[in-house]
Amino acid sequence: MTLSEFISTFDHEGSIVLLEGKRKVASQDAPKLEALGKLLAEHTKHLKFRSGNADGSDALFTAGVAQVNPERIELILPYTSHRQQHAKSYQRHSLDEIELANEPALIYETKKNKKMARLVDRYANGDRDQYAMKAAYILRDTVKVIGTTEIRAIRSGIFYEDLKNPGQGGTGHTINVCKAHGIPVIDQNTWIHWLEPLDKKK
């Protein structure tokens, strides 16, 4: 998919694209993530950009968008005080504000991650110890994709993935949720080419 194809397909009123990926970013790749966020914000009119507010990829993508229009950034937080110094004045939704009893699809989808299923149940039942809180992050990752009764689902997900060891951790979970719901997934194998016109101008 080219950048033009992406824009024509997804840049419509109400569309949300997820920008996220691994916390560990190769030093030579970091400027590219920020450049992509800026490029997408500059060349689209309607898209909102969703992030999980994590360090690494999330922060870099968001920083690029913020250079153009921070009002188009939406954060999904595992808890209200998560990295508040980085949340700034962005639109925010926190897992603390979601009534999980009213979101059975969210619980069901997250528990497909078998490693986290028991902790998800504990969290949903009100446990908030250090182990149960691990479920907040994986639930947050699911919300980023499918939304809730109050939060709109995304139309596409753009990721910075570990191409040598893909499908791991929260990023792997988020990509799996996208695929399960037929949401297009784009990683750096594709989007890196969107930056080539910028490289030629240097």
mmCIF file with all atom_site columns, N, CA and C in Angstrom, residues 33-86:
data_model
loop_
_atom_site.group_PDB
_atom_site.id
_atom_site.type_symbol
_atom_site.label_atom_id
_atom_site.label_alt_id
_atom_site.label_comp_id
_atom_site.label_asym_id
_atom_site.label_entity_id
_atom_site.label_seq_id
_atom_site.pdbx_PDB_ins_code
_atom_site.Cartn_x
_atom_site.Cartn_y
_atom_site.Cartn_z
_atom_site.occupancy
_atom_site.B_iso_or_equiv
_atom_site.pdbx_formal_charge
_atom_site.auth_seq_id
_atom_site.auth_comp_id
_atom_site.auth_asym_id
_atom_site.auth_atom_id
_atom_site.pdbx_PDB_model_num
ATOM 1   N N  . LEU A 1 33 ? 10.273 7.113  12.877 1.00 0.00 ? 33 LEU A N  1
ATOM 2   C CA . LEU A 1 33 ? 8.947  7.021  13.489 1.00 0.00 ? 33 LEU A CA 1
ATOM 3   C C  . LEU A 1 33 ? 8.347  8.401  13.693 1.00 0.00 ? 33 LEU A C  1
ATOM 4   N N  . GLU A 1 34 ? 9.152  9.317  14.186 1.00 0.00 ? 34 GLU A N  1
ATOM 5   C CA . GLU A 1 34 ? 8.670  10.684 14.377 1.00 0.00 ? 34 GLU A CA 1
ATOM 6   C C  . GLU A 1 34 ? 8.314  11.318 13.040 1.00 0.00 ? 34 GLU A C  1
ATOM 7   N N  . ALA A 1 35 ? 9.132  11.059 12.026 1.00 0.00 ? 35 ALA A N  1
ATOM 8   C CA . ALA A 1 35 ? 8.870  11.606 10.691 1.00 0.00 ? 35 ALA A CA 1
ATOM 9   C C  . ALA A 1 35 ? 7.567  11.065 10.118 1.00 0.00 ? 35 ALA A C  1
ATOM 10  N N  . LEU A 1 36 ? 7.276  9.792  10.374 1.00 0.00 ? 36 LEU A N  1
ATOM 11  C CA . LEU A 1 36 ? 6.030  9.225  9.861  1.00 0.00 ? 36 LEU A CA 1
ATOM 12  C C  . LEU A 1 36 ? 4.824  9.866  10.519 1.00 0.00 ? 36 LEU A C  1
ATOM 13  N N  . GLY A 1 37 ? 4.870  10.045 11.848 1.00 0.00 ? 37 GLY A N  1
ATOM 14  C CA . GLY A 1 37 ? 3.760  10.708 12.519 1.00 0.00 ? 37 GLY A CA 1
ATOM 15  C C  . GLY A 1 37 ? 3.500  12.089 11.954 1.00 0.00 ? 37 GLY A C  1
ATOM 16  N N  . LYS A 1 38 ? 4.567  12.826 11.727 1.00 0.00 ? 38 LYS A N  1
ATOM 17  C CA . LYS A 1 38 ? 4.427  14.168 11.159 1.00 0.00 ? 38 LYS A CA 1
ATOM 18  C C  . LYS A 1 38 ? 3.890  14.114 9.737  1.00 0.00 ? 38 LYS A C  1
ATOM 19  N N  . LEU A 1 39 ? 4.404  13.197 8.934  1.00 0.00 ? 39 LEU A N  1
ATOM 20  C CA . LEU A 1 39 ? 3.967  13.065 7.541  1.00 0.00 ? 39 LEU A CA 1
ATOM 21  C C  . LEU A 1 39 ? 2.474  12.764 7.451  1.00 0.00 ? 39 LEU A C  1
ATOM 22  N N  . LEU A 1 40 ? 2.013  11.830 8.266  1.00 0.00 ? 40 LEU A N  1
ATOM 23  C CA . LEU A 1 40 ? 0.598  11.465 8.231  1.00 0.00 ? 40 LEU A CA 1
ATOM 24  C C  . LEU A 1 40 ? -0.287 12.623 8.661  1.00 0.00 ? 40 LEU A C  1
ATOM 25  N N  . ALA A 1 41 ? 0.129  13.337 9.690  1.00 0.00 ? 41 ALA A N  1
ATOM 26  C CA . ALA A 1 41 ? -0.664 14.476 10.152 1.00 0.00 ? 41 ALA A CA 1
ATOM 27  C C  . ALA A 1 41 ? -0.705 15.587 9.113  1.00 0.00 ? 41 ALA A C  1
ATOM 28  N N  . GLU A 1 42 ? 0.399  15.793 8.402  1.00 0.00 ? 42 GLU A N  1
ATOM 29  C CA . GLU A 1 42 ? 0.465  16.846 7.391  1.00 0.00 ? 42 GLU A CA 1
ATOM 30  C C  . GLU A 1 42 ? -0.375 16.528 6.165  1.00 0.00 ? 42 GLU A C  1
ATOM 31  N N  . HIS A 1 43 ? -0.488 15.258 5.820  1.00 0.00 ? 43 HIS A N  1
ATOM 32  C CA . HIS A 1 43 ? -1.114 14.877 4.553  1.00 0.00 ? 43 HIS A CA 1
ATOM 33  C C  . HIS A 1 43 ? -2.532 14.336 4.700  1.00 0.00 ? 43 HIS A C  1
ATOM 34  N N  . THR A 1 44 ? -3.080 14.388 5.909  1.00 0.00 ? 44 THR A N  1
ATOM 35  C CA . THR A 1 44 ? -4.464 13.981 6.117  1.00 0.00 ? 44 THR A CA 1
ATOM 36  C C  . THR A 1 44 ? -5.239 15.121 6.777  1.00 0.00 ? 44 THR A C  1
ATOM 37  N N  . LYS A 1 45 ? -6.551 15.064 6.612  1.00 0.00 ? 45 LYS A N  1
ATOM 38  C CA . LYS A 1 45 ? -7.409 16.118 7.169  1.00 0.00 ? 45 LYS A CA 1
ATOM 39  C C  . LYS A 1 45 ? -8.287 15.616 8.308  1.00 0.00 ? 45 LYS A C  1
ATOM 40  N N  . HIS A 1 46 ? -8.729 14.379 8.197  1.00 0.00 ? 46 HIS A N  1
ATOM 41  C CA . HIS A 1 46 ? -9.750 13.895 9.114  1.00 0.00 ? 46 HIS A CA 1
ATOM 42  C C  . HIS A 1 46 ? -9.257 12.883 10.128 1.00 0.00 ? 46 HIS A C  1
ATOM 43  N N  . LEU A 1 47 ? -8.188 12.188 9.838  1.00 0.00 ? 47 LEU A N  1
ATOM 44  C CA . LEU A 1 47 ? -7.714 11.110 10.710 1.00 0.00 ? 47 LEU A CA 1
ATOM 45  C C  . LEU A 1 47 ? -7.407 11.606 12.115 1.00 0.00 ? 47 LEU A C  1
ATOM 46  N N  . LYS A 1 48 ? -7.795 10.782 13.092 1.00 0.00 ? 48 LYS A N  1
ATOM 47  C CA . LYS A 1 48 ? -7.286 10.927 14.445 1.00 0.00 ? 48 LYS A CA 1
ATOM 48  C C  . LYS A 1 48 ? -6.239 9.840  14.650 1.00 0.00 ? 48 LYS A C  1
ATOM 49  N N  . PHE A 1 49 ? -5.307 10.104 15.546 1.00 0.00 ? 49 PHE A N  1
ATOM 50  C CA . PHE A 1 49 ? -4.187 9.201  15.764 1.00 0.00 ? 49 PHE A CA 1
ATOM 51  C C  . PHE A 1 49 ? -4.213 8.706  17.210 1.00 0.00 ? 49 PHE A C  1
ATOM 52  N N  . ARG A 1 50 ? -4.375 7.401  17.365 1.00 0.00 ? 50 ARG A N  1
ATOM 53  C CA . ARG A 1 50 ? -4.493 6.793  18.688 1.00 0.00 ? 50 ARG A CA 1
ATOM 54  C C  . ARG A 1 50 ? -3.163 6.185  19.115 1.00 0.00 ? 50 ARG A C  1
ATOM 55  N N  . SER A 1 51 ? -2.888 6.257  20.411 1.00 0.00 ? 51 SER A N  1
ATOM 56  C CA . SER A 1 51 ? -1.649 5.717  20.977 1.00 0.00 ? 51 SER A CA 1
ATOM 57  C C  . SER A 1 51 ? -1.930 5.165  22.367 1.00 0.00 ? 51 SER A C  1
ATOM 58  N N  . GLY A 1 52 ? -1.048 4.267  22.816 1.00 0.00 ? 52 GLY A N  1
ATOM 59  C CA . GLY A 1 52 ? -1.154 3.739  24.169 1.00 0.00 ? 52 GLY A CA 1
ATOM 60  C C  . GLY A 1 52 ? -0.310 4.485  25.171 1.00 0.00 ? 52 GLY A C  1
ATOM 61  N N  . ASN A 1 53 ? 0.374  5.539  24.728 1.00 0.00 ? 53 ASN A N  1
ATOM 62  C CA . ASN A 1 53 ? 1.157  6.408  25.606 1.00 0.00 ? 53 ASN A CA 1
ATOM 63  C C  . ASN A 1 53 ? 2.363  5.711  26.222 1.00 0.00 ? 53 ASN A C  1
ATOM 64  N N  . ALA A 1 54 ? 2.854  4.645  25.579 1.00 0.00 ? 54 ALA A N  1
ATOM 65  C CA . ALA A 1 54 ? 4.031  3.948  26.091 1.00 0.00 ? 54 ALA A CA 1
ATOM 66  C C  . ALA A 1 54 ? 5.300  4.652  25.633 1.00 0.00 ? 54 ALA A C  1
ATOM 67  N N  . ASP A 1 55 ? 6.393  4.320  26.285 1.00 0.00 ? 55 ASP A N  1
ATOM 68  C CA . ASP A 1 55 ? 7.694  4.810  25.864 1.00 0.00 ? 55 ASP A CA 1
ATOM 69  C C  . ASP A 1 55 ? 8.083  4.136  24.551 1.00 0.00 ? 55 ASP A C  1
ATOM 70  N N  . GLY A 1 56 ? 9.032  4.711  23.847 1.00 0.00 ? 56 GLY A N  1
ATOM 71  C CA . GLY A 1 56 ? 9.502  4.100  22.604 1.00 0.00 ? 56 GLY A CA 1
ATOM 72  C C  . GLY A 1 56 ? 8.658  4.484  21.410 1.00 0.00 ? 56 GLY A C  1
ATOM 73  N N  . SER A 1 57 ? 8.139  3.497  20.695 1.00 0.00 ? 57 SER A N  1
ATOM 74  C CA . SER A 1 57 ? 7.415  3.754  19.452 1.00 0.00 ? 57 SER A CA 1
ATOM 75  C C  . SER A 1 57 ? 6.237  4.696  19.638 1.00 0.00 ? 57 SER A C  1
ATOM 76  N N  . ASP A 1 58 ? 5.412  4.440  20.671 1.00 0.00 ? 58 ASP A N  1
ATOM 77  C CA . ASP A 1 58 ? 4.229  5.271  20.881 1.00 0.00 ? 58 ASP A CA 1
ATOM 78  C C  . ASP A 1 58 ? 4.613  6.735  21.023 1.00 0.00 ? 58 ASP A C  1
ATOM 79  N N  . ALA A 1 59 ? 5.619  6.993  21.859 1.00 0.00 ? 59 ALA A N  1
ATOM 80  C CA . ALA A 1 59 ? 6.040  8.372  22.121 1.00 0.00 ? 59 ALA A CA 1
ATOM 81  C C  . ALA A 1 59 ? 6.599  9.028  20.867 1.00 0.00 ? 59 ALA A C  1
ATOM 82  N N  . LEU A 1 60 ? 7.347  8.286  20.065 1.00 0.00 ? 60 LEU A N  1
ATOM 83  C CA . LEU A 1 60 ? 7.956  8.848  18.861 1.00 0.00 ? 60 LEU A CA 1
ATOM 84  C C  . LEU A 1 60 ? 6.904  9.164  17.799 1.00 0.00 ? 60 LEU A C  1
ATOM 85  N N  . PHE A 1 61 ? 6.008  8.241  17.551 1.00 0.00 ? 61 PHE A N  1
ATOM 86  C CA . PHE A 1 61 ? 4.937  8.495  16.589 1.00 0.00 ? 61 PHE A CA 1
ATOM 87  C C  . PHE A 1 61 ? 4.115  9.719  17.011 1.00 0.00 ? 61 PHE A C  1
ATOM 88  N N  . THR A 1 62 ? 3.751  9.747  18.298 1.00 0.00 ? 62 THR A N  1
ATOM 89  C CA . THR A 1 62 ? 2.930  10.838 18.812 1.00 0.00 ? 62 THR A CA 1
ATOM 90  C C  . THR A 1 62 ? 3.649  12.186 18.719 1.00 0.00 ? 62 THR A C  1
ATOM 91  N N  . ALA A 1 63 ? 4.936  12.187 18.979 1.00 0.00 ? 63 ALA A N  1
ATOM 92  C CA . ALA A 1 63 ? 5.700  13.433 18.887 1.00 0.00 ? 63 ALA A CA 1
ATOM 93  C C  . ALA A 1 63 ? 5.649  14.004 17.482 1.00 0.00 ? 63 ALA A C  1
ATOM 94  N N  . GLY A 1 64 ? 5.671  13.139 16.485 1.00 0.00 ? 64 GLY A N  1
ATOM 95  C CA . GLY A 1 64 ? 5.586  13.604 15.101 1.00 0.00 ? 64 GLY A CA 1
ATOM 96  C C  . GLY A 1 64 ? 4.241  14.230 14.799 1.00 0.00 ? 64 GLY A C  1
ATOM 97  N N  . VAL A 1 65 ? 3.167  13.572 15.225 1.00 0.00 ? 65 VAL A N  1
ATOM 98  C CA . VAL A 1 65 ? 1.823  14.125 15.020 1.00 0.00 ? 65 VAL A CA 1
ATOM 99  C C  . VAL A 1 65 ? 1.683  15.457 15.740 1.00 0.00 ? 65 VAL A C  1
ATOM 100 N N  . ALA A 1 66 ? 2.205  15.527 16.961 1.00 0.00 ? 66 ALA A N  1
ATOM 101 C CA . ALA A 1 66 ? 2.057  16.729 17.788 1.00 0.00 ? 66 ALA A CA 1
ATOM 102 C C  . ALA A 1 66 ? 2.704  17.954 17.163 1.00 0.00 ? 66 ALA A C  1
ATOM 103 N N  . GLN A 1 67 ? 3.713  17.752 16.330 1.00 0.00 ? 67 GLN A N  1
ATOM 104 C CA . GLN A 1 67 ? 4.342  18.878 15.647 1.00 0.00 ? 67 GLN A CA 1
ATOM 105 C C  . GLN A 1 67 ? 3.375  19.570 14.692 1.00 0.00 ? 67 GLN A C  1
ATOM 106 N N  . VAL A 1 68 ? 2.369  18.841 14.259 1.00 0.00 ? 68 VAL A N  1
ATOM 107 C CA . VAL A 1 68 ? 1.407  19.367 13.284 1.00 0.00 ? 68 VAL A CA 1
ATOM 108 C C  . VAL A 1 68 ? 0.094  19.748 13.951 1.00 0.00 ? 68 VAL A C  1
ATOM 109 N N  . ASN A 1 69 ? -0.473 18.811 14.720 1.00 0.00 ? 69 ASN A N  1
ATOM 110 C CA . ASN A 1 69 ? -1.765 19.089 15.355 1.00 0.00 ? 69 ASN A CA 1
ATOM 111 C C  . ASN A 1 69 ? -1.998 18.150 16.534 1.00 0.00 ? 69 ASN A C  1
ATOM 112 N N  . PRO A 1 70 ? -1.622 18.560 17.734 1.00 0.00 ? 70 PRO A N  1
ATOM 113 C CA . PRO A 1 70 ? -1.797 17.703 18.911 1.00 0.00 ? 70 PRO A CA 1
ATOM 114 C C  . PRO A 1 70 ? -3.250 17.393 19.232 1.00 0.00 ? 70 PRO A C  1
ATOM 115 N N  . GLU A 1 71 ? -4.175 18.189 18.710 1.00 0.00 ? 71 GLU A N  1
ATOM 116 C CA . GLU A 1 71 ? -5.593 17.965 18.984 1.00 0.00 ? 71 GLU A CA 1
ATOM 117 C C  . GLU A 1 71 ? -6.122 16.702 18.300 1.00 0.00 ? 71 GLU A C  1
ATOM 118 N N  . ARG A 1 72 ? -5.350 16.156 17.384 1.00 0.00 ? 72 ARG A N  1
ATOM 119 C CA . ARG A 1 72 ? -5.781 14.939 16.686 1.00 0.00 ? 72 ARG A CA 1
ATOM 120 C C  . ARG A 1 72 ? -5.219 13.670 17.338 1.00 0.00 ? 72 ARG A C  1
ATOM 121 N N  . ILE A 1 73 ? -4.597 13.819 18.501 1.00 0.00 ? 73 ILE A N  1
ATOM 122 C CA . ILE A 1 73 ? -4.019 12.686 19.218 1.00 0.00 ? 73 ILE A CA 1
ATOM 123 C C  . ILE A 1 73 ? -4.983 12.221 20.310 1.00 0.00 ? 73 ILE A C  1
ATOM 124 N N  . GLU A 1 74 ? -5.156 10.913 20.384 1.00 0.00 ? 74 GLU A N  1
ATOM 125 C CA . GLU A 1 74 ? -6.017 10.300 21.396 1.00 0.00 ? 74 GLU A CA 1
ATOM 126 C C  . GLU A 1 74 ? -5.236 9.193  22.100 1.00 0.00 ? 74 GLU A C  1
ATOM 127 N N  . LEU A 1 75 ? -5.182 9.237  23.422 1.00 0.00 ? 75 LEU A N  1
ATOM 128 C CA . LEU A 1 75 ? -4.443 8.251  24.189 1.00 0.00 ? 75 LEU A CA 1
ATOM 129 C C  . LEU A 1 75 ? -5.395 7.307  24.917 1.00 0.00 ? 75 LEU A C  1
ATOM 130 N N  . ILE A 1 76 ? -5.035 6.025  24.915 1.00 0.00 ? 76 ILE A N  1
ATOM 131 C CA . ILE A 1 76 ? -5.736 5.036  25.717 1.00 0.00 ? 76 ILE A CA 1
ATOM 132 C C  . ILE A 1 76 ? -4.776 4.609  26.830 1.00 0.00 ? 76 ILE A C  1
ATOM 133 N N  . LEU A 1 77 ? -5.143 4.904  28.076 1.00 0.00 ? 77 LEU A N  1
ATOM 134 C CA . LEU A 1 77 ? -4.245 4.700  29.207 1.00 0.00 ? 77 LEU A CA 1
ATOM 135 C C  . LEU A 1 77 ? -4.653 3.481  30.031 1.00 0.00 ? 77 LEU A C  1
ATOM 136 N N  . PRO A 1 78 ? -3.673 2.723  30.552 1.00 0.00 ? 78 PRO A N  1
ATOM 137 C CA . PRO A 1 78 ? -4.007 1.588  31.413 1.00 0.00 ? 78 PRO A CA 1
ATOM 138 C C  . PRO A 1 78 ? -4.532 2.029  32.780 1.00 0.00 ? 78 PRO A C  1
ATOM 139 N N  . TYR A 1 79 ? -4.189 3.235  33.189 1.00 0.00 ? 79 TYR A N  1
ATOM 140 C CA . TYR A 1 79 ? -4.723 3.845  34.409 1.00 0.00 ? 79 TYR A CA 1
ATOM 141 C C  . TYR A 1 79 ? -4.530 5.352  34.280 1.00 0.00 ? 79 TYR A C  1
ATOM 142 N N  . THR A 1 80 ? -5.297 6.108  35.027 1.00 0.00 ? 80 THR A N  1
ATOM 143 C CA . THR A 1 80 ? -5.414 7.544  34.805 1.00 0.00 ? 80 THR A CA 1
ATOM 144 C C  . THR A 1 80 ? -4.095 8.287  34.894 1.00 0.00 ? 80 THR A C  1
ATOM 145 N N  . SER A 1 81 ? -3.222 7.898  35.826 1.00 0.00 ? 81 SER A N  1
ATOM 146 C CA . SER A 1 81 ? -1.985 8.646  36.038 1.00 0.00 ? 81 SER A CA 1
ATOM 147 C C  . SER A 1 81 ? -0.812 8.144  35.189 1.00 0.00 ? 81 SER A C  1
ATOM 148 N N  . HIS A 1 82 ? -1.075 7.285  34.239 1.00 0.00 ? 82 HIS A N  1
ATOM 149 C CA . HIS A 1 82 ? -0.002 6.678  33.441 1.00 0.00 ? 82 HIS A CA 1
ATOM 150 C C  . HIS A 1 82 ? 0.761  7.735  32.634 1.00 0.00 ? 82 HIS A C  1
ATOM 151 N N  . ARG A 1 83 ? 2.037  7.885  32.919 1.00 0.00 ? 83 ARG A N  1
ATOM 152 C CA . ARG A 1 83 ? 2.938  8.773  32.178 1.00 0.00 ? 83 ARG A CA 1
ATOM 153 C C  . ARG A 1 83 ? 2.288  10.143 31.917 1.00 0.00 ? 83 ARG A C  1
ATOM 154 N N  . GLN A 1 84 ? 1.757  10.732 32.981 1.00 0.00 ? 84 GLN A N  1
ATOM 155 C CA . GLN A 1 84 ? 1.021  11.986 32.825 1.00 0.00 ? 84 GLN A CA 1
ATOM 156 C C  . GLN A 1 84 ? 1.882  13.113 32.259 1.00 0.00 ? 84 GLN A C  1
ATOM 157 N N  . GLN A 1 85 ? 3.180  13.058 32.535 1.00 0.00 ? 85 GLN A N  1
ATOM 158 C CA . GLN A 1 85 ? 4.053  14.112 32.027 1.00 0.00 ? 85 GLN A CA 1
ATOM 159 C C  . GLN A 1 85 ? 4.132  14.088 30.505 1.00 0.00 ? 85 GLN A C  1
ATOM 160 N N  . HIS A 1 86 ? 3.789  12.937 29.908 1.00 0.00 ? 86 HIS A N  1
ATOM 161 C CA . HIS A 1 86 ? 3.819  12.823 28.449 1.00 0.00 ? 86 HIS A CA 1
ATOM 162 C C  . HIS A 1 86 ? 2.428  12.968 27.832 1.00 0.00 ? 86 HIS A C  1
#
